[in-house]
Tab-separated table of C-alpha atoms and ligand atoms in Angstrom:
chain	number	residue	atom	x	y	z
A	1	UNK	CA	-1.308	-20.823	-10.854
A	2	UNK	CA	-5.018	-21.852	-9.769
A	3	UNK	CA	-5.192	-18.802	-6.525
A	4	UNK	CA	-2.160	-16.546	-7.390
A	5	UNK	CA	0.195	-14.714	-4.350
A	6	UNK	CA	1.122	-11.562	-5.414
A	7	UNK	CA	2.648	-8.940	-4.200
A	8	UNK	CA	2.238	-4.899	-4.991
A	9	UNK	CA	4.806	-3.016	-4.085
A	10	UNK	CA	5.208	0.695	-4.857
A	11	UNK	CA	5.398	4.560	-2.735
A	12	UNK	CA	2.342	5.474	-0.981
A	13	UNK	CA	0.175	7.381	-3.496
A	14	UNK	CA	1.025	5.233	-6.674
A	15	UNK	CA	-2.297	3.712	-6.438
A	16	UNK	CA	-1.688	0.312	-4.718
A	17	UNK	CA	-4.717	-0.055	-2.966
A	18	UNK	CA	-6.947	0.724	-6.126
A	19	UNK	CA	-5.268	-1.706	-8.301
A	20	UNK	CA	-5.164	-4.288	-5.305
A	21	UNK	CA	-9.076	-4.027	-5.032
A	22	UNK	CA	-9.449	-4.521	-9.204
A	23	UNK	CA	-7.327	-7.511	-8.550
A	24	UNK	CA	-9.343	-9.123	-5.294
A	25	UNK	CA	-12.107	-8.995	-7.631
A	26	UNK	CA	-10.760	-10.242	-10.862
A	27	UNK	CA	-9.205	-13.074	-9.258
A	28	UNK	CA	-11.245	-13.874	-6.298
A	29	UNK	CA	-7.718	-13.105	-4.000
A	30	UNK	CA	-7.834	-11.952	-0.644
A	31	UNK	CA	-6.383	-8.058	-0.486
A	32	UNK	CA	-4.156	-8.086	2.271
A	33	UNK	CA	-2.958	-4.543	3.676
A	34	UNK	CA	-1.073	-3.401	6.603
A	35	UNK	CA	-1.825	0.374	6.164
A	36	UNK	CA	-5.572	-0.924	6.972
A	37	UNK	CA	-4.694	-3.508	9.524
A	38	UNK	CA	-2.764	-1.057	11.244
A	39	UNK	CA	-5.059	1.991	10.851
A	40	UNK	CA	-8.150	-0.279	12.329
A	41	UNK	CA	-5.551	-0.917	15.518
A	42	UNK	CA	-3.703	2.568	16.034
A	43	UNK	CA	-4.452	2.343	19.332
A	44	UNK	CA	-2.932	-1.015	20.217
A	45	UNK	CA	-0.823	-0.928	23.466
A	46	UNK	CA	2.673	-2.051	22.454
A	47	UNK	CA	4.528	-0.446	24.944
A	48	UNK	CA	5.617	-4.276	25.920
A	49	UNK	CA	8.460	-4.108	22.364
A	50	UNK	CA	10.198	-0.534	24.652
A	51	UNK	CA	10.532	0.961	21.361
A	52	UNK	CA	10.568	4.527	20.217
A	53	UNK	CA	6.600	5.170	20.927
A	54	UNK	CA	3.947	3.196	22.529
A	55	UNK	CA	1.625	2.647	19.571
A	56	UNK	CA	1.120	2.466	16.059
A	57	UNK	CA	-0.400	5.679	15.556
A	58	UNK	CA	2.786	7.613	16.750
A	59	UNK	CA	4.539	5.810	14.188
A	60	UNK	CA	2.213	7.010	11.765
A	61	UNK	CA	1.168	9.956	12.012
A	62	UNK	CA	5.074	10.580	11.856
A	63	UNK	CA	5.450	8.674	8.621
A	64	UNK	CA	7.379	6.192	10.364
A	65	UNK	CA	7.606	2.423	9.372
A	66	UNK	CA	6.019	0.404	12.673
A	67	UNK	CA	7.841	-2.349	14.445
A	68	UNK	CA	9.011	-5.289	12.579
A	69	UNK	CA	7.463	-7.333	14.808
A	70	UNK	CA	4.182	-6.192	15.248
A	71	UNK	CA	3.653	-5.861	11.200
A	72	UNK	CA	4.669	-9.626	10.671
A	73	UNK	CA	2.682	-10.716	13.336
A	74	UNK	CA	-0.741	-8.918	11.314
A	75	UNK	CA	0.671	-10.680	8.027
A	76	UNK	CA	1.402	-13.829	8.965
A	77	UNK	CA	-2.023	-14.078	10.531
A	78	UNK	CA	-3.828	-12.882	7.486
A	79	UNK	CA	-1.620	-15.274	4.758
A	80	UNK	CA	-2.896	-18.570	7.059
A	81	UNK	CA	-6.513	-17.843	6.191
A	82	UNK	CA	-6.150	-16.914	2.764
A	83	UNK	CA	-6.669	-19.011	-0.185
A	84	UNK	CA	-4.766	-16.874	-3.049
A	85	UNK	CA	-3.551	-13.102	-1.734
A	86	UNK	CA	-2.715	-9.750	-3.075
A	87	UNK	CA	-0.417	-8.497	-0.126
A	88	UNK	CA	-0.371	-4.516	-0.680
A	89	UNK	CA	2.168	-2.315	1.705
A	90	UNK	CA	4.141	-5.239	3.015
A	91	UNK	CA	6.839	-6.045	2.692
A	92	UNK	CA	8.579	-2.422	3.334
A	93	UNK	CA	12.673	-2.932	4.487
A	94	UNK	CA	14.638	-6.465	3.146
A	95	UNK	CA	14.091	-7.667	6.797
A	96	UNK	CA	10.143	-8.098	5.855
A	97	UNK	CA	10.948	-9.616	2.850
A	98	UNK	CA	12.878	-12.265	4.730
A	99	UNK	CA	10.343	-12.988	6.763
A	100	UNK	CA	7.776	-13.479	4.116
A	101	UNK	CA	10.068	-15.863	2.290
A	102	UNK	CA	9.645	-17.651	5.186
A	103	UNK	CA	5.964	-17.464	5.485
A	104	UNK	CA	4.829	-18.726	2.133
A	105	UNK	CA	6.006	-18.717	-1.815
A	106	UNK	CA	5.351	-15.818	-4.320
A	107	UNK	CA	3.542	-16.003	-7.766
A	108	UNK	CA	4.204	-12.626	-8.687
A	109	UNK	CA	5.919	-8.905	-7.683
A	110	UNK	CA	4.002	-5.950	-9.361
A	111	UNK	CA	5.698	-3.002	-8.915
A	112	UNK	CA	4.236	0.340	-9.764
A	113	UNK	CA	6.803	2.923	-10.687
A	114	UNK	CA	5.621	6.736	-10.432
A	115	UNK	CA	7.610	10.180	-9.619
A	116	UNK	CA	8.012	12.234	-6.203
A	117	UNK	CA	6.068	14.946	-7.822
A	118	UNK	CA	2.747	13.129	-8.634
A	119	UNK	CA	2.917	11.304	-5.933
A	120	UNK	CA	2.737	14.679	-3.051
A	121	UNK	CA	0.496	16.113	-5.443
A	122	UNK	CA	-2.144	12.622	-5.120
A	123	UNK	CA	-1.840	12.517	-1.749
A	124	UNK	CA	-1.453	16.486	-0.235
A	125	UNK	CA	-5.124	16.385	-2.324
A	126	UNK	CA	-6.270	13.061	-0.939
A	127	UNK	CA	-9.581	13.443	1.302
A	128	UNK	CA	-11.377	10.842	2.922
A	129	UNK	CA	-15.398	10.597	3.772
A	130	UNK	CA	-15.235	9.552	7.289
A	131	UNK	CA	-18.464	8.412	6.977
A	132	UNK	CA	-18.708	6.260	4.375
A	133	UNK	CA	-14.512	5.781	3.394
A	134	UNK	CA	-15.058	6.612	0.119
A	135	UNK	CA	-11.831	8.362	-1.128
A	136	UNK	CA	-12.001	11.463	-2.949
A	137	UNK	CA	-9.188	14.491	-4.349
A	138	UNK	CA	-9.133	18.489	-3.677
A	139	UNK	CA	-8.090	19.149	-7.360
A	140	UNK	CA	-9.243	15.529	-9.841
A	141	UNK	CA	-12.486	14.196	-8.216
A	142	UNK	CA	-14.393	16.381	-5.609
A	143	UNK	CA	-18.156	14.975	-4.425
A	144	UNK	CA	-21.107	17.009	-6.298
A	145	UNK	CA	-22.991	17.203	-2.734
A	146	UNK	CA	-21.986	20.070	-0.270
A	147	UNK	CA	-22.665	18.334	3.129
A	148	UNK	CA	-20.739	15.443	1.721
A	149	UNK	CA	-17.795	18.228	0.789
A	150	UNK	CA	-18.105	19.623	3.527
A	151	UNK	CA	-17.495	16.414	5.883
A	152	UNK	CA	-14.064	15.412	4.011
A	153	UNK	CA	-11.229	14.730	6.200
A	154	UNK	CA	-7.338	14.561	5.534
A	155	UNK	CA	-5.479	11.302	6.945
A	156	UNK	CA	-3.280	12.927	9.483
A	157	UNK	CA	-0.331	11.167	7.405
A	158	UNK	CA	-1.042	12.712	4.352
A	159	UNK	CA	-0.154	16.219	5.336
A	160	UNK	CA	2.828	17.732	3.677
A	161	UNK	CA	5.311	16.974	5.817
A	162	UNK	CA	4.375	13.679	6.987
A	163	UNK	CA	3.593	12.394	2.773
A	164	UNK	CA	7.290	14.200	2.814
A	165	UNK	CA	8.686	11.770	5.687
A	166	UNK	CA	6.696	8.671	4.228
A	167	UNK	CA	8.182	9.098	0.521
A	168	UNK	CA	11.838	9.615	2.396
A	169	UNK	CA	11.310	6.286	4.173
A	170	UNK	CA	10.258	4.548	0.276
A	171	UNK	CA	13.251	5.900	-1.120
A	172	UNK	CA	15.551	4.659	1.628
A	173	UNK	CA	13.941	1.896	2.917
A	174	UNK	CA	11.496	0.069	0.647
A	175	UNK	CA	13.344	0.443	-2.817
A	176	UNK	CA	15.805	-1.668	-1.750
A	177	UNK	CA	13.307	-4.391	-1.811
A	178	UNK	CA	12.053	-3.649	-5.563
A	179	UNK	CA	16.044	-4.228	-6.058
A	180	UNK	CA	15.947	-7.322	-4.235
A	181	UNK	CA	12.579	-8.688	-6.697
A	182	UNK	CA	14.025	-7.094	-9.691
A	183	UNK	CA	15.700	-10.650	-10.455
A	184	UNK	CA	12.908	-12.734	-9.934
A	185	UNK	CA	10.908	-14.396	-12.614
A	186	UNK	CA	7.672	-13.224	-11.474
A	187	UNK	CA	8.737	-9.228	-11.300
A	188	UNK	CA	6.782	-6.780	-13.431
A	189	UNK	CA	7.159	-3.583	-13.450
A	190	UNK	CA	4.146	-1.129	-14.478
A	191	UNK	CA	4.141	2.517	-15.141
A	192	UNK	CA	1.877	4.093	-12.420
A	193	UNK	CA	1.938	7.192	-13.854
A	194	UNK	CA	-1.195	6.913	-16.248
A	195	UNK	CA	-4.934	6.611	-15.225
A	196	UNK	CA	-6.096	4.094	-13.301
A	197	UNK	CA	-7.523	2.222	-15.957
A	198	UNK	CA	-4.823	2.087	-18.178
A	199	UNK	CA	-2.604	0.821	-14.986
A	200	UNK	CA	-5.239	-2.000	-14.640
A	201	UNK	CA	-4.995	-3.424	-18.180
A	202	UNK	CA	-1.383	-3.446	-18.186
A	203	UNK	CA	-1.674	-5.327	-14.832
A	204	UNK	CA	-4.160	-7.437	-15.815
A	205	UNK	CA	-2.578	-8.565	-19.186
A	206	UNK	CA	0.553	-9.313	-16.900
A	207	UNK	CA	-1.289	-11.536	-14.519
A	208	UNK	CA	-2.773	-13.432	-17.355
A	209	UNK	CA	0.000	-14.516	-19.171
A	210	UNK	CA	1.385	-15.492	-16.095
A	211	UNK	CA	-1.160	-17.868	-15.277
A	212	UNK	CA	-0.296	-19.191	-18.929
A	213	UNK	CA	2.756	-19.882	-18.053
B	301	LIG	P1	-0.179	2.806	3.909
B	301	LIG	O1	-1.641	2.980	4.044
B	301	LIG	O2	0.223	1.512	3.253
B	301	LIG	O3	0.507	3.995	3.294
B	301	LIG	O4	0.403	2.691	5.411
B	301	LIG	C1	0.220	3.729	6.344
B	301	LIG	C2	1.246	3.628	7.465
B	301	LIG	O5	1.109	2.359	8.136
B	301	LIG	C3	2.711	3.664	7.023
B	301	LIG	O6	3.189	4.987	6.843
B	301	LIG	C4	3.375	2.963	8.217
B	301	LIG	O7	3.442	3.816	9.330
B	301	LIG	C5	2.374	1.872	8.556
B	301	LIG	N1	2.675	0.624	7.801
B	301	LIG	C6	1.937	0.049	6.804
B	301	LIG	N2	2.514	-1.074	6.340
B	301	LIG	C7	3.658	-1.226	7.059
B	301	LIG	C8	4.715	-2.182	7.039
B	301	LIG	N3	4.725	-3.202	6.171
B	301	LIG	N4	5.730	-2.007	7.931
B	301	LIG	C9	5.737	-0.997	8.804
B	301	LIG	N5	4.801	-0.044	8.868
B	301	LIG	C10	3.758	-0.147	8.005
């Protein structure tokens, strides 16, 4: 495996995004994420699809999956220039994971397992810098400078009731896809329950001895 393709699937809060950046720089992968994608293009008209709202922010501010269509459009963009990819929030329903199939081949899944409870509690806490996008927590790790405190913002997702909706949609939605990896060769599954750290060694020793292989 000279440029792996992973995968890193797991519920919003379980710490995808951190372990996808440790792995874009261990590896020298490209980190591929809708969430990002989509959140530098809330705005897009796509009234054109006549589906339920007219652009990706309704979707998410709701905690709603967007459109099929406009998700695998973003992906299958982003895999043609990449040379070796950790794809992080995609795919999120089985029809994704079709499509993706179709796109290119998988080294690995990573999945990262952790409960309901944790995860409202990271991301109810979860406050964002607007000005720099540094990501910081009300209760674990708050900035020592006031004006910097004083700035954060909440991701109009991660209220209660939308990290509510967003962890429904996981359940019902994107487990079945973990199910639908669980058989495959290149499936590991990590406890995202413990620190970061700890999360990234057990990754990393997985990814390694896959590249043994
Ligand atoms: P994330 O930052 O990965 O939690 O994504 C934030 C929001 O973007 C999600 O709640 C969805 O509304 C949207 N989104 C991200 N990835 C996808 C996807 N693969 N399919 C549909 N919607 C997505």
């Amino acid at each position: 495996m000279a440029t792996p393709q992973i995968v890193i699937i797991g519920p919003p809060g379980a710490g995808k995004g951190t372990q996808s950046s440790n792995i874009e720089e261990e590896y020298g992968v490209e980190h591929i994420t809708t969430g990002d994608a989509l959140r530098s293009n809330k705005d897009m008209d796509i009234s054109y699809l006549d589906t339920e709202h007219d652009t990706p922010r309704a979707y998410m501010e709701a905690g709603e999956l967007v459109p099929d269509v406009v998700v695998n459009e973003i992906v299958a963009e982003a895999l043609s220039a990449a040379d070796g990819f950790i794809l992080d929030g995609y795919p999120r329903n089985l029809e994704q994971a079709t499509e993706l199939e179709e796109m290119t081949d998988l080294d690995m899944v990573l999945s990262l397992d952790v409960s309901r409870e944790e995860l409202i509690r990271r991301l109810t806490g979860r406050r964002v810098d607007p000005e720099t996008g540094d990501i910081y927590h009300t209760e674990f790790n708050m900035p020592d400078d006031e004006e910097v405190q004083e700035r954060l913002e909440q991701r109009d997702d991660d209220s209660r009731e939308a990290v509510e909706r967003r962890l429904d949609v996981f359940e019902d939605t994107t487990a079945p896809v973990v199910e639908h990896y669980r058989d495959y060769e290149g499936f590991v599954e990590i406890d995202g329950e413990q620190h970061p750290e700890d999360v990234w060694d057990e990754i990393k020793k997985a990814i390694d001895a896959h590249i043994d292989d």
